[in-house]
Amino acid sequence: MCGRYASTRSPQDLAQLFQVAEWHPEEALEPSWNVAPTDDVWAVLERRPRGAGEDAPAARVLRPLRWGLVPSWAKDVKAGARLINARVETVHEKPAFRRAFVKRRCLIPADGFYEWDQIRDDASGKVRKQPYYIHPEDGSVLALAGLYEFWRDPAVKDDDDPAAWLLSCTIITTDATDAAGRVHPRMPLALPPDHYDAWLDPRHESTDDLRALLVQPAEGRLAARPVSTAVNNVRNDGPQLVEERT
């Protein structure tokens, strides 16, 4: 699974990297080296303007979404804490994800992600969980394949009240390769730049064509280094979390 990651790039940088047409400065998020489930996270998505017709072009936007997808039929937002990831093998079939897979796809920018390996101490025989920070060797951004969903809060009466709607997201995972595979069997699925347009385009609704975009990343791009167990605590943050520890 993908349960923590780092996202420190500014919205200005992300808007340029992903050719975003719109983002709102008042929604800006602080850099985080320890993004955790239920946090607000940056996502790139394409939506038609509200009230526009079916023929209106979609605009690419950068906006914060809550990490942990809350299905439209969920009774409350607590459901999202269990749906931070969607397996690539079944994402198109699961009730919580299948409509979003066809209608509401996004990219979730990340500098890198964390996974934990179980290490046995030869002297004591005890097993500890060692965190690793896994990131592109060249320092490029990871565009994690994601889905997003709208959830209507029944406690808010007015549909036009922004508080009436929660936008949440999930990250698609796949079998781990490269350095990540030496740490953990699963990893978030990052899309190459030449797949961005097709993945984000809401007009693309063919399940087979969309699944064809979700290929395992080529090996040789990722590096992994052991880091401090301080990342285990969601209250800890800062660039020291990604520094190598022996």
C-alpha positions as MATLAB code, in Angstrom:
seq = 'MCGRYASTRSPQDLAQLFQVAEWHPEEALEPSWNVAPTDDVWAVLERRPRGAGEDAPAARVLRPLRWGLVPSWAKDVKAGARLINARVETVHEKPAFRRAFVKRRCLIPADGFYEWDQIRDDASGKVRKQPYYIHPEDGSVLALAGLYEFWRDPAVKDDDDPAAWLLSCTIITTDATDAAGRVHPRMPLALPPDHYDAWLDPRHESTDDLRALLVQPAEGRLAARPVSTAVNNVRNDGPQLVEERT';
ca = [
       0.000    0.000    0.000;
       0.952    3.654   -0.122;
       0.348    5.161    3.312;
       2.747    8.130    3.437;
       4.474   10.320    0.903;
       6.233   13.663    0.469;
       4.820   16.598   -1.476;
       6.845   19.794   -1.183;
       6.627   21.499   -4.569;
       4.872   24.848   -4.734;
       1.537   25.172   -6.558;
       3.268   27.477   -9.034;
       5.769   24.735   -9.884;
       3.046   22.084  -10.115;
       0.906   24.290  -12.347;
       3.826   24.628  -14.752;
       4.816   20.958  -14.633;
       1.292   19.751  -15.363;
       0.205   22.600  -17.655;
      -2.562   23.610  -15.283;
      -4.931   26.338  -16.443;
      -6.407   27.187  -13.037;
      -5.563   27.107   -9.336;
      -6.663   29.315   -6.458;
      -4.004   30.868   -4.218;
      -6.365   30.824   -1.231;
      -6.365   26.999   -1.423;
      -2.569   26.691   -1.211;
      -1.202   23.824    0.873;
       1.971   23.888    2.940;
       4.864   21.666    1.830;
       4.800   18.318    3.615;
       7.425   15.603    3.984;
       4.927   13.387    5.801;
       1.596   13.397    3.972;
      -0.797   11.050    5.770;
      -4.290    9.669    5.106;
      -7.142   12.194    5.552;
      -4.724   15.098    4.848;
      -5.561   17.523    2.073;
      -3.309   16.812   -0.910;
      -2.675   18.381   -4.285;
      -4.384   16.762   -7.257;
      -4.449   17.580  -10.968;
      -7.775   16.928  -12.693;
      -9.882   18.040  -15.632;
     -13.442   19.287  -15.177;
     -15.958   21.144  -17.270;
     -16.968   24.482  -15.739;
     -20.035   24.173  -13.523;
     -23.201   24.659  -15.527;
     -21.434   24.191  -18.864;
     -22.895   21.905  -21.502;
     -21.605   18.501  -22.492;
     -19.737   20.032  -25.434;
     -17.817   22.508  -23.283;
     -14.095   21.760  -23.035;
     -12.721   20.559  -19.717;
     -10.177   22.731  -17.919;
      -7.117   21.319  -16.184;
      -7.058   22.463  -12.574;
      -4.899   22.014   -9.499;
      -6.837   21.725   -6.284;
      -6.638   20.189   -2.814;
      -8.551   16.955   -2.180;
      -8.866   14.902    0.982;
      -6.777   11.733    0.793;
      -9.049    8.732    1.370;
     -11.882    8.364   -1.127;
     -15.370    8.781    0.306;
     -17.881    7.105   -2.052;
     -20.945    9.147   -2.948;
     -23.142    6.573   -1.198;
     -21.150    6.545    2.062;
     -23.032    7.487    5.227;
     -20.174    9.617    6.543;
     -16.595   10.626    5.773;
     -15.123    7.887    7.977;
     -15.287    5.520    5.006;
     -12.432    7.426    3.389;
      -9.835    6.334    5.952;
     -10.142    2.772    4.623;
      -9.961    3.760    0.947;
      -6.621    5.544    0.610;
      -5.478    3.013   -2.025;
      -7.069    1.140   -4.920;
      -5.409   -1.947   -6.391;
      -4.779   -1.658  -10.127;
      -5.893   -5.258  -10.612;
      -9.450   -4.595   -9.363;
      -9.962   -0.816   -9.365;
     -12.334   -0.979  -12.347;
     -14.545   -3.540  -10.584;
     -14.818   -2.460   -6.934;
     -18.079   -0.639   -6.088;
     -16.227    2.173   -4.297;
     -14.056    2.958   -7.337;
     -15.602    1.744  -10.591;
     -17.625    4.888  -11.447;
     -14.750    7.169  -10.522;
     -12.447    5.056  -12.690;
     -14.596    5.852  -15.716;
     -15.568    9.429  -14.845;
     -13.194   11.016  -12.316;
      -9.473   10.409  -12.659;
      -6.635   12.554  -11.364;
      -2.891   12.776  -10.902;
      -1.438   13.202   -7.428;
       2.025   14.821   -7.462;
       4.633   13.416   -5.079;
       8.363   13.889   -4.521;
       8.626   10.327   -3.211;
       6.884    7.861   -0.927;
       7.623    5.779    2.154;
       7.490    2.034    2.651;
       8.482   -0.111    5.613;
      10.589   -3.275    5.687;
      10.753   -5.722    8.567;
      14.327   -6.145    9.804;
      15.388   -8.734   12.350;
      18.090   -7.840   14.873;
      20.568  -10.734   14.901;
      21.545  -10.127   18.512;
      18.109   -9.823   20.094;
      16.009  -11.674   17.533;
      13.474   -8.835   17.616;
      11.874   -7.520   14.450;
      11.581   -3.805   13.799;
       9.976   -1.875   10.962;
      12.509    0.228    9.083;
      11.085    3.060    6.931;
      12.574    3.766    3.511;
      12.120    6.850    1.368;
      11.660    5.862   -2.299;
      12.029    8.567   -4.929;
      13.064    9.200   -8.560;
      16.841    9.192   -8.898;
      16.736   12.312  -11.069;
      14.613   14.321   -8.612;
      11.631   14.530  -10.960;
       8.063   14.590   -9.744;
       5.994   11.402   -9.504;
       2.534   11.701  -11.051;
       0.613    9.085   -9.077;
      -2.496    7.716  -10.768;
      -5.548    8.532   -8.685;
      -9.330    8.748   -8.646;
     -11.530   11.367   -7.032;
     -15.125   11.485   -5.877;
     -17.778   13.926   -4.670;
     -19.579   13.292   -1.388;
     -22.640   15.305   -0.377;
     -22.772   16.219    3.308;
     -26.431   15.766    4.368;
     -25.923   18.133    7.305;
     -25.581   21.096    4.920;
     -28.924   22.065    3.408;
     -27.851   24.341    0.556;
     -26.348   22.602   -2.499;
     -24.569   25.839   -3.429;
     -22.764   26.016   -0.094;
     -19.133   24.911   -0.672;
     -19.286   23.072    2.642;
     -21.970   20.782    1.178;
     -19.451   18.932   -0.977;
     -16.319   17.003   -0.070;
     -13.844   16.055   -2.780;
     -11.669   13.104   -1.864;
      -9.198   10.869   -3.662;
      -7.412    7.535   -3.659;
      -4.032    6.422   -5.020;
      -3.806    3.403   -7.337;
      -1.172    0.821   -6.387;
       0.601   -1.919   -8.331;
       3.231   -4.616   -7.879;
       6.483   -3.021   -6.796;
       9.477   -2.924   -9.123;
      12.971   -1.496   -9.014;
      14.248   -0.304   -5.613;
      10.715   -0.264   -4.193;
      10.367   -3.991   -4.777;
      13.271   -4.704   -2.449;
      11.394   -2.986    0.378;
       7.703   -3.796   -0.077;
       5.614   -5.846   -2.558;
       3.316   -2.935   -3.488;
       3.916    0.637   -4.597;
       1.917    3.600   -5.933;
       1.529    3.585   -9.695;
       3.151    6.597  -11.357;
       2.157    7.545  -14.887;
       4.666    8.696  -17.539;
       4.112   12.193  -19.008;
       2.858   10.820  -22.334;
      -0.108    9.244  -20.501;
      -1.203   12.354  -18.585;
      -3.592   13.726  -21.210;
      -5.431   10.479  -21.872;
      -5.736    9.648  -18.164;
      -7.138   13.049  -17.212;
      -9.496   13.496  -20.175;
     -13.056   12.922  -18.844;
     -14.232   12.018  -22.340;
     -12.227    8.785  -22.220;
     -14.545    6.189  -20.707;
     -13.344    2.900  -22.186;
     -12.328    0.663  -19.299;
      -9.958   -1.347  -21.488;
      -8.241    1.741  -22.892;
      -7.877    3.276  -19.446;
      -6.461    0.082  -17.966;
      -3.912    0.001  -20.781;
      -2.505    3.287  -19.459;
      -1.786    1.737  -16.058;
       1.402   -0.081  -16.924;
       4.167   -0.957  -14.489;
       6.852    1.737  -14.484;
      10.138    0.986  -16.186;
      12.912   -0.159  -13.883;
      15.950    1.930  -13.090;
      14.268    5.185  -12.102;
      13.756    4.781   -8.360;
      16.188    4.905   -5.466;
      15.484    3.879   -1.854;
      17.251    4.927    1.318;
      16.619    4.141    4.991;
      15.285    7.085    6.976;
      14.437    7.905   10.572;
      11.531    6.207   12.318;
      10.370    9.748   13.111;
       8.244    9.476    9.954;
       6.109    6.891   11.788;
       4.489    9.725   13.749;
       2.124   11.796   11.578;
       2.823   14.858   13.741;
       6.466   14.938   12.598;
       7.324   16.875    9.469;
      10.269   18.553    7.802;
      13.078   17.775    5.327;
      14.975   15.796    7.973;
      12.473   12.970    7.491;
      13.894   12.102    4.058;
      17.553   12.239    5.111;
      19.395    8.924    5.020;
      19.876    7.133    8.346;
      22.012    4.078    8.877;
];
